[in-house]
Coordinates of C-alpha atoms in Angstrom, one line a residue:
M7 CA -0.2 -0.3 0.0
T8 CA 1.2 3.6 -0.8
L9 CA 1.6 5.8 1.8
F10 CA 1.5 9.6 0.9
S11 CA 3.5 12.3 2.4
V12 CA 2.1 15.3 3.6
K13 CA 2.2 18.3 6.0
P14 CA 0.9 17.4 9.7
I15 CA -1.7 20.1 10.0
Y16 CA -2.8 19.3 6.6
C17 CA -2.1 17.6 3.4
L18 CA -2.1 19.7 0.5
L19 CA -2.6 16.9 -2.0
S20 CA -6.5 15.5 -2.0
L21 CA -6.1 12.8 -1.0
C22 CA -9.1 10.3 -0.6
M23 CA -11.7 11.5 1.1
A24 CA -15.3 12.3 3.2
S25 CA -37.9 10.5 15.9
L26 CA -39.1 9.8 18.7
V27 CA -38.0 7.2 21.0
A28 CA -39.7 5.0 23.1
C29 CA -37.7 1.8 25.6
A30 CA -36.3 -0.9 24.2
G31 CA -38.8 -4.3 22.4
D32 CA -38.3 -7.6 22.8
T33 CA -34.5 -9.1 22.0
T34 CA -34.3 -10.6 18.5
R35 CA -32.8 -12.9 16.0
V36 CA -32.0 -10.0 13.0
A37 CA -31.6 -11.7 9.7
G38 CA -27.5 -11.0 8.2
T39 CA -24.9 -12.7 6.8
S40 CA -21.2 -13.2 6.6
Q41 CA -18.8 -14.3 5.0
Q42 CA -15.1 -15.0 5.9
G43 CA -12.5 -13.9 2.6
P44 CA -10.2 -10.3 2.5
G45 CA -14.0 -8.3 1.8
V46 CA -17.8 -9.2 0.8
D47 CA -18.3 -9.9 -3.1
D48 CA -18.0 -6.2 -4.7
V49 CA -14.8 -4.4 -3.3
V50 CA -11.7 -6.2 -1.2
L51 CA -9.5 -3.8 1.2
Q52 CA -6.9 -2.2 1.1
L53 CA -3.9 -2.2 4.0
P54 CA -0.7 -2.2 4.7
A55 CA 1.0 -5.4 5.0
G56 CA 1.2 -8.1 7.7
F57 CA -2.5 -6.7 8.0
K58 CA -6.2 -8.9 7.6
T59 CA -10.2 -8.6 7.1
V60 CA -12.2 -11.4 8.2
V61 CA -16.2 -9.6 7.4
V62 CA -18.0 -10.3 11.0
A63 CA -21.1 -10.2 9.3
D64 CA -22.8 -7.9 6.3
G65 CA -26.6 -7.1 4.8
L66 CA -27.6 -5.3 9.2
G67 CA -28.5 -1.9 7.7
A68 CA -27.6 1.3 8.2
A69 CA -24.7 0.1 10.5
R70 CA -23.6 3.6 12.1
H71 CA -21.3 3.3 15.3
L72 CA -19.7 0.0 17.0
T73 CA -17.8 -1.0 20.1
V74 CA -16.7 -4.0 20.9
N75 CA -17.4 -6.2 25.1
S76 CA -14.5 -7.6 26.5
N77 CA -15.5 -11.0 26.1
G78 CA -15.8 -10.2 22.0
D79 CA -19.3 -9.2 22.2
I80 CA -19.5 -6.3 18.8
Y81 CA -23.1 -4.4 19.6
V82 CA -23.5 -1.8 16.9
K83 CA -26.0 0.8 16.3
L84 CA -28.3 1.6 13.6
A85 CA -29.7 4.6 11.9
R86 CA -32.7 3.2 10.6
L87 CA -34.1 0.1 12.0
K88 CA -33.5 -4.0 11.6
N89 CA -36.8 -6.2 11.9
G90 CA -37.5 -3.0 14.7
K91 CA -34.7 -3.1 15.7
G92 CA -32.4 -0.4 16.4
I93 CA -29.4 -2.0 18.2
I94 CA -27.2 -5.6 16.8
R95 CA -25.4 -7.6 18.6
L96 CA -22.9 -9.9 16.7
R97 CA -21.2 -12.8 18.4
D98 CA -18.3 -15.7 16.8
T99 CA -19.2 -18.8 18.9
N100 CA -16.7 -20.6 17.0
G101 CA -14.1 -18.0 16.7
D102 CA -13.4 -18.3 13.2
G103 CA -13.9 -13.9 12.8
K104 CA -17.7 -14.6 11.2
A105 CA -21.1 -13.9 13.6
D106 CA -23.3 -16.4 13.9
D107 CA -25.2 -15.7 17.0
I108 CA -27.2 -12.5 15.3
M109 CA -29.3 -11.0 18.0
G110 CA -31.9 -7.5 18.3
F111 CA -32.9 -5.0 20.7
G112 CA -33.4 -1.6 21.4
N113 CA -36.2 0.0 19.1
F114 CA -34.9 3.8 18.8
T115 CA -32.7 4.5 16.0
G116 CA -29.5 6.3 16.1
T117 CA -25.5 6.9 16.0
G118 CA -23.3 6.0 18.8
I119 CA -22.8 3.3 21.4
A120 CA -20.2 2.5 24.0
I121 CA -19.5 0.2 26.6
K122 CA -18.0 1.5 30.3
N123 CA -18.1 -0.2 33.6
G124 CA -20.6 -2.5 33.2
Y125 CA -23.0 -0.7 30.9
L126 CA -23.8 -0.5 27.7
Y127 CA -25.0 3.2 25.9
A128 CA -26.3 3.8 23.2
S129 CA -27.8 7.5 21.9
S130 CA -31.0 8.0 19.6
D131 CA -31.1 11.9 17.8
E132 CA -32.8 12.5 21.0
E133 CA -31.6 10.8 24.0
V134 CA -29.3 8.6 25.4
F135 CA -30.2 5.4 26.9
R136 CA -27.9 2.5 29.2
Y137 CA -28.5 -0.3 30.1
K138 CA -26.6 -3.3 32.4
L139 CA -25.0 -5.8 31.2
D140 CA -24.4 -9.2 34.6
A141 CA -21.6 -11.1 34.9
N142 CA -22.5 -13.2 32.0
N143 CA -22.0 -10.1 29.6
Q144 CA -25.4 -10.2 29.0
I145 CA -28.6 -7.3 28.9
L146 CA -30.4 -7.1 31.6
N147 CA -33.7 -5.6 30.8
P148 CA -33.5 -5.0 27.3
D149 CA -37.2 -4.1 26.9
N150 CA -36.2 -1.8 29.8
P151 CA -32.8 0.7 29.4
E152 CA -32.2 3.8 31.5
K153 CA -32.6 6.8 30.1
I154 CA -29.8 9.1 30.8
V155 CA -30.0 12.1 29.2
T156 CA -33.4 13.0 27.5
G157 CA -34.7 16.3 25.6
L158 CA -31.6 17.2 23.0
L159 CA -32.3 19.1 20.0
S160 CA -32.6 17.6 16.8
R161 CA -33.5 19.4 13.9
H162 CA -33.2 16.6 11.2
E163 CA -29.5 18.4 10.2
H164 CA -26.5 17.1 11.8
E165 CA -28.5 15.6 14.0
A166 CA -26.6 12.4 15.0
K167 CA -25.6 12.6 18.8
A168 CA -22.5 10.6 18.7
I169 CA -21.0 9.9 22.2
A170 CA -18.0 9.1 24.6
L171 CA -17.2 8.7 27.6
D172 CA -14.4 9.2 30.1
N173 CA -13.0 7.6 33.3
D174 CA -14.5 10.0 35.9
G175 CA -18.2 8.8 35.0
N176 CA -18.9 11.8 32.5
I177 CA -20.6 11.4 29.1
Y178 CA -19.9 13.4 26.0
V179 CA -22.8 14.2 23.3
N180 CA -22.2 16.5 20.6
I181 CA -24.9 18.7 19.8
G182 CA -24.7 19.0 15.8
A183 CA -25.8 22.7 14.7
Y184 CA -29.5 22.9 12.8
S185 CA -27.0 24.8 10.2
N186 CA -24.0 25.0 7.9
S187 CA -22.8 28.8 8.6
C188 CA -25.7 30.5 10.7
Q189 CA -27.0 32.3 7.8
V190 CA -30.3 33.4 8.5
V191 CA -31.7 31.9 5.9
D192 CA -29.5 28.8 5.8
R193 CA -27.2 28.3 2.4
T194 CA -29.0 31.0 0.7
K195 CA -26.5 33.9 -1.5
G196 CA -27.0 36.7 0.1
S197 CA -27.5 36.1 3.7
P198 CA -26.0 37.6 6.0
G199 CA -24.6 35.7 9.4
M200 CA -26.4 35.6 12.6
R201 CA -24.2 37.8 15.0
P202 CA -24.2 36.4 18.0
C203 CA -25.5 33.2 16.5
P204 CA -28.5 32.0 18.5
I205 CA -28.0 28.1 17.8
L206 CA -24.9 27.7 20.6
D207 CA -26.4 28.6 22.9
S208 CA -28.2 24.8 22.3
A209 CA -26.2 22.7 19.4
G210 CA -23.0 23.3 17.8
G211 CA -20.6 21.7 20.4
I212 CA -20.1 19.1 22.8
W213 CA -22.4 18.9 26.4
Q214 CA -20.9 16.8 29.3
F215 CA -23.9 14.7 31.6
K216 CA -23.1 12.1 33.6
A217 CA -23.2 8.4 32.9
G218 CA -25.3 7.2 35.9
Q219 CA -27.5 10.2 36.8
A220 CA -31.6 9.4 35.0
N221 CA -33.7 12.3 32.9
Q222 CA -30.8 14.8 32.3
T223 CA -31.3 17.6 30.0
Y224 CA -30.1 20.9 29.2
G225 CA -31.2 23.2 32.2
N226 CA -28.9 21.3 34.5
N227 CA -25.5 20.5 32.6
A228 CA -23.1 22.7 31.3
R229 CA -21.8 23.0 27.8
Y230 CA -18.2 20.9 27.4
A231 CA -17.0 22.9 25.2
T232 CA -18.4 25.7 21.7
G233 CA -18.0 26.4 18.5
L234 CA -18.2 22.8 17.0
R235 CA -20.5 22.5 13.3
N236 CA -20.5 19.1 13.9
V237 CA -18.9 15.6 15.3
V238 CA -19.7 12.4 14.5
G239 CA -16.5 11.4 15.7
L240 CA -15.0 11.7 19.1
D241 CA -13.0 9.1 21.8
W242 CA -11.7 10.2 25.3
N243 CA -7.7 9.8 24.9
T244 CA -6.5 7.9 27.9
E245 CA -2.9 8.8 27.5
T246 CA -3.8 12.8 28.0
N247 CA -6.4 12.0 29.8
S248 CA -8.6 14.9 27.5
L249 CA -11.9 14.8 24.9
F250 CA -10.6 14.7 21.2
V251 CA -13.1 15.6 18.2
M252 CA -12.8 15.7 14.3
Q253 CA -15.5 18.4 13.0
H254 CA -17.2 18.1 9.7
G255 CA -16.5 22.2 7.9
R256 CA -18.8 24.3 6.6
D257 CA -20.4 24.0 2.8
Q258 CA -20.7 25.8 -0.1
L259 CA -18.0 28.6 -0.1
H260 CA -18.0 29.1 -3.8
D261 CA -21.6 27.9 -3.6
L262 CA -22.8 30.9 -2.1
F263 CA -19.7 33.1 -2.7
P264 CA -18.7 32.4 -6.2
D265 CA -17.2 35.9 -6.5
L266 CA -14.5 35.0 -3.9
Y267 CA -14.1 31.3 -4.3
D268 CA -13.9 29.5 -6.7
T269 CA -14.7 25.2 -7.5
K270 CA -11.2 24.0 -6.7
Q271 CA -11.7 25.8 -3.2
N272 CA -14.1 25.1 -2.2
A273 CA -13.7 21.7 -2.8
E274 CA -10.5 21.8 -0.7
L275 CA -11.7 24.0 2.0
P276 CA -12.5 24.6 4.6
A277 CA -10.1 21.3 6.6
E278 CA -11.3 18.7 8.5
C279 CA -10.0 19.5 11.0
L280 CA -9.0 17.7 15.0
Y281 CA -9.5 19.3 17.8
E282 CA -8.6 18.3 21.8
L283 CA -11.2 19.9 24.0
H284 CA -11.1 21.1 27.6
K285 CA -13.8 22.5 29.8
G286 CA -14.8 26.1 27.7
S287 CA -13.2 24.7 24.5
N288 CA -14.2 27.5 21.4
C289 CA -13.3 26.3 17.6
G290 CA -15.4 29.3 16.3
W291 CA -17.3 28.3 14.0
P292 CA -19.9 29.7 12.6
Y293 CA -17.6 33.1 12.4
I294 CA -14.3 31.2 10.9
Y295 CA -13.6 28.1 9.3
Y296 CA -9.4 26.5 9.8
D297 CA -7.7 27.2 6.1
G298 CA -5.5 24.4 5.2
L299 CA -3.4 25.6 2.4
Q300 CA -3.1 28.8 4.3
H301 CA -2.6 27.7 7.9
K302 CA -5.3 30.2 9.0
K303 CA -8.2 30.8 10.9
I304 CA -10.0 32.7 8.4
L305 CA -13.2 35.3 9.2
S306 CA -16.5 33.4 7.2
P307 CA -17.3 34.9 4.4
E308 CA -21.2 35.5 5.9
F309 CA -19.4 37.2 8.6
G310 CA -17.7 40.0 6.6
G311 CA -14.1 37.5 5.3
D312 CA -12.8 37.7 2.0
G313 CA -10.8 34.4 2.2
K314 CA -7.9 36.2 3.2
K315 CA -8.7 37.9 6.0
T316 CA -8.1 36.3 9.9
A317 CA -10.3 36.4 13.3
G318 CA -10.6 33.6 16.0
E319 CA -8.0 35.1 18.3
D320 CA -10.4 33.8 20.9
A321 CA -11.4 29.9 18.9
Q322 CA -8.5 27.6 19.5
D323 CA -6.2 26.1 16.5
P324 CA -6.7 22.6 15.7
I325 CA -4.2 19.9 16.4
F326 CA -4.2 18.1 12.9
A327 CA -6.3 19.2 9.8
F328 CA -6.4 16.9 6.7
P329 CA -8.7 18.2 3.1
G330 CA -12.6 19.7 3.6
H331 CA -15.5 16.9 2.9
L332 CA -13.9 13.9 3.7
A333 CA -16.5 13.9 6.7
P334 CA -14.6 12.3 9.3
N335 CA -17.6 10.2 11.5
A336 CA -15.5 8.9 13.7
L337 CA -12.5 8.8 15.4
L338 CA -10.3 6.1 17.6
F339 CA -7.1 6.3 19.9
Y340 CA -5.6 2.8 19.5
T341 CA -4.6 0.9 22.9
G342 CA -4.1 -1.9 22.2
K343 CA -0.7 -4.3 21.6
Q344 CA -1.1 -6.3 18.5
F345 CA -0.8 -3.8 15.8
P346 CA 3.3 -2.8 15.5
E347 CA 4.3 -0.2 17.8
K348 CA 3.9 2.6 15.6
Y349 CA 0.3 2.7 15.8
R350 CA 0.2 2.6 19.6
N351 CA -1.6 5.9 21.0
G352 CA -2.1 6.7 17.2
A353 CA -5.9 7.6 16.3
F354 CA -7.6 6.3 13.5
V355 CA -10.1 8.7 11.6
V356 CA -13.0 6.9 9.4
F357 CA -13.5 9.3 6.2
H358 CA -17.3 8.4 5.6
G359 CA -16.8 10.1 1.9
S360 CA -17.3 13.9 0.2
W361 CA -21.2 14.3 -1.0
N362 CA -19.8 17.8 -2.4
R363 CA -16.6 19.1 -4.1
A364 CA -18.6 18.8 -7.3
P365 CA -17.2 19.6 -10.5
E366 CA -13.8 17.9 -8.4
P367 CA -14.0 14.3 -7.9
Q368 CA -15.3 13.2 -4.6
K369 CA -13.0 12.0 -2.0
G370 CA -12.9 10.2 1.6
F371 CA -14.3 6.4 1.7
M372 CA -11.7 5.1 3.6
V373 CA -9.4 5.1 7.6
A374 CA -6.5 7.3 7.7
F375 CA -3.9 7.0 10.8
V376 CA -2.6 10.0 12.8
P377 CA 0.8 8.4 15.2
F378 CA 0.7 10.6 17.8
K379 CA 3.9 10.4 20.2
N380 CA 3.7 11.9 23.9
G381 CA -0.1 13.2 23.5
K382 CA 1.0 15.2 19.9
P383 CA 0.5 14.2 16.0
S384 CA 3.6 13.2 15.6
G385 CA 4.0 12.3 12.0
D386 CA 2.3 12.2 8.5
W387 CA -1.0 10.8 8.2
E388 CA -1.3 8.0 5.5
I389 CA -4.4 6.2 4.3
F390 CA -4.7 2.5 7.0
A391 CA -7.7 1.4 5.6
D392 CA -9.2 1.9 1.7
G393 CA -11.1 0.0 -1.4
F394 CA -14.2 0.1 0.7
A395 CA -16.6 2.2 -2.5
G396 CA -15.5 0.0 -5.1
G397 CA -13.7 1.4 -7.1
P398 CA -11.7 4.8 -8.4
D399 CA -14.4 6.1 -10.7
L400 CA -16.9 5.6 -8.0
V401 CA -15.2 7.0 -5.4
A402 CA -14.8 10.5 -7.7
S403 CA -18.9 9.9 -7.9
G404 CA -20.0 9.3 -5.1
R405 CA -21.5 6.7 -5.2
A406 CA -19.7 3.5 -3.0
K407 CA -20.3 0.5 -2.5
H408 CA -19.6 1.0 1.2
R409 CA -19.4 4.1 3.2
P410 CA -17.1 3.7 6.7
C411 CA -18.2 4.9 9.2
G412 CA -17.9 3.6 12.5
I413 CA -15.0 2.4 14.7
A414 CA -14.2 0.2 17.3
Q415 CA -11.2 -1.8 19.2
G416 CA -12.0 -5.0 20.3
P417 CA -9.9 -7.0 23.9
D418 CA -7.5 -8.7 21.5
G419 CA -6.1 -5.4 20.0
S420 CA -8.4 -6.0 16.6
V421 CA -9.7 -3.2 15.1
Y422 CA -13.8 -3.6 13.9
V423 CA -15.0 -0.5 11.1
S424 CA -18.9 -0.6 10.0
D425 CA -20.1 0.4 7.1
D426 CA -23.6 2.6 7.0
T427 CA -24.6 1.6 3.3
K428 CA -25.1 -2.3 3.7
G429 CA -24.1 -3.0 7.3
T430 CA -21.0 -4.8 6.4
I431 CA -18.3 -4.6 9.2
W432 CA -14.7 -6.1 9.0
K433 CA -12.3 -6.9 11.8
I434 CA -8.8 -5.7 11.0
T435 CA -6.4 -8.1 12.1
Y436 CA -2.2 -7.6 12.4
S437 CA 0.2 -11.1 11.8
G438 CA 2.9 -9.8 10.4
K439 CA 2.9 -12.5 7.8

């Protein structure tokens, strides 16, 4: 596999991209097939030497994020119900790497899912639930999850509530902005930006809640970080003891401001940015965006910018930046020992793939890797897993056969990747052979 050389803060090359909830129903088997091999029939994944893949399951539907329990059980959150169920549990009973015991429960859709301290956490677009796991790693009371967060804003734009947990009993929830750039009339030529942006009161950031407290709302919990248009990929970095997030950058610079930006700039800007967050962090949306070509925070045109004026002195810089419109949908800091040492504590980023780079080719549909040392990026990024789309033409047109969405680490150090187009789950292992 070819590794591409890029700058630590931005790749100058245009590489591969980017319901109202009820309680759970009966636990039910969900139809799905699984297959051993380098990929499902329509794609073969490309990985660095020494890595292999097994298709754990496919045909699961809109498989978003996933998490792996200490016994190897995989839990997958679905964006659309499969046979009436929104969470799928995959179990390999004979050790061949494929799921032969597939169960479903929960009748709410969504994206976020995680396991921590004996509980399975799962989110809808409006609420966060948790399920107790018993000593045998079975879900207790699958019909009655505990609702720990309720009333989250969902206006059918950037509505996915991705989640992450720290080691101090807190859960972090993305609440995406229901806007592109906080214009008076969203995505409309000539419409100015609103200052102050009223959306930031209840969206456009990360909110922190207690992982074990029921029925929390906006009213009794503080916003943790602001100025983030939409975060789908986030993870707690145990080496730095801090939250890292990948932001989806704003759209349509050329479409809305053709006198200021050409179509090439529209495809490459703004950067898809990785931030390290702390209480009170401000990343600047909608007033600024990060230009990875100039390596500057630029004033947004809705607020008087011309593509060159800098701004955002009160906003933090990203610690790493990728080309625009790759759609980062998951983030994982690798803590296992199975993969070679270069991957230890580094960041895997899953790029869902672009839709909005035309007339330039679409890009993404891959998993990237950024090495870290002492809690900071320590080198160029590279493509780790590719081929999900099925070929260069399918990437360029955006008609990908598979769109990677979630990533999780197993207890043995293997890594799992989900696809929300056909519901395929891949297990990636390293043998060195």
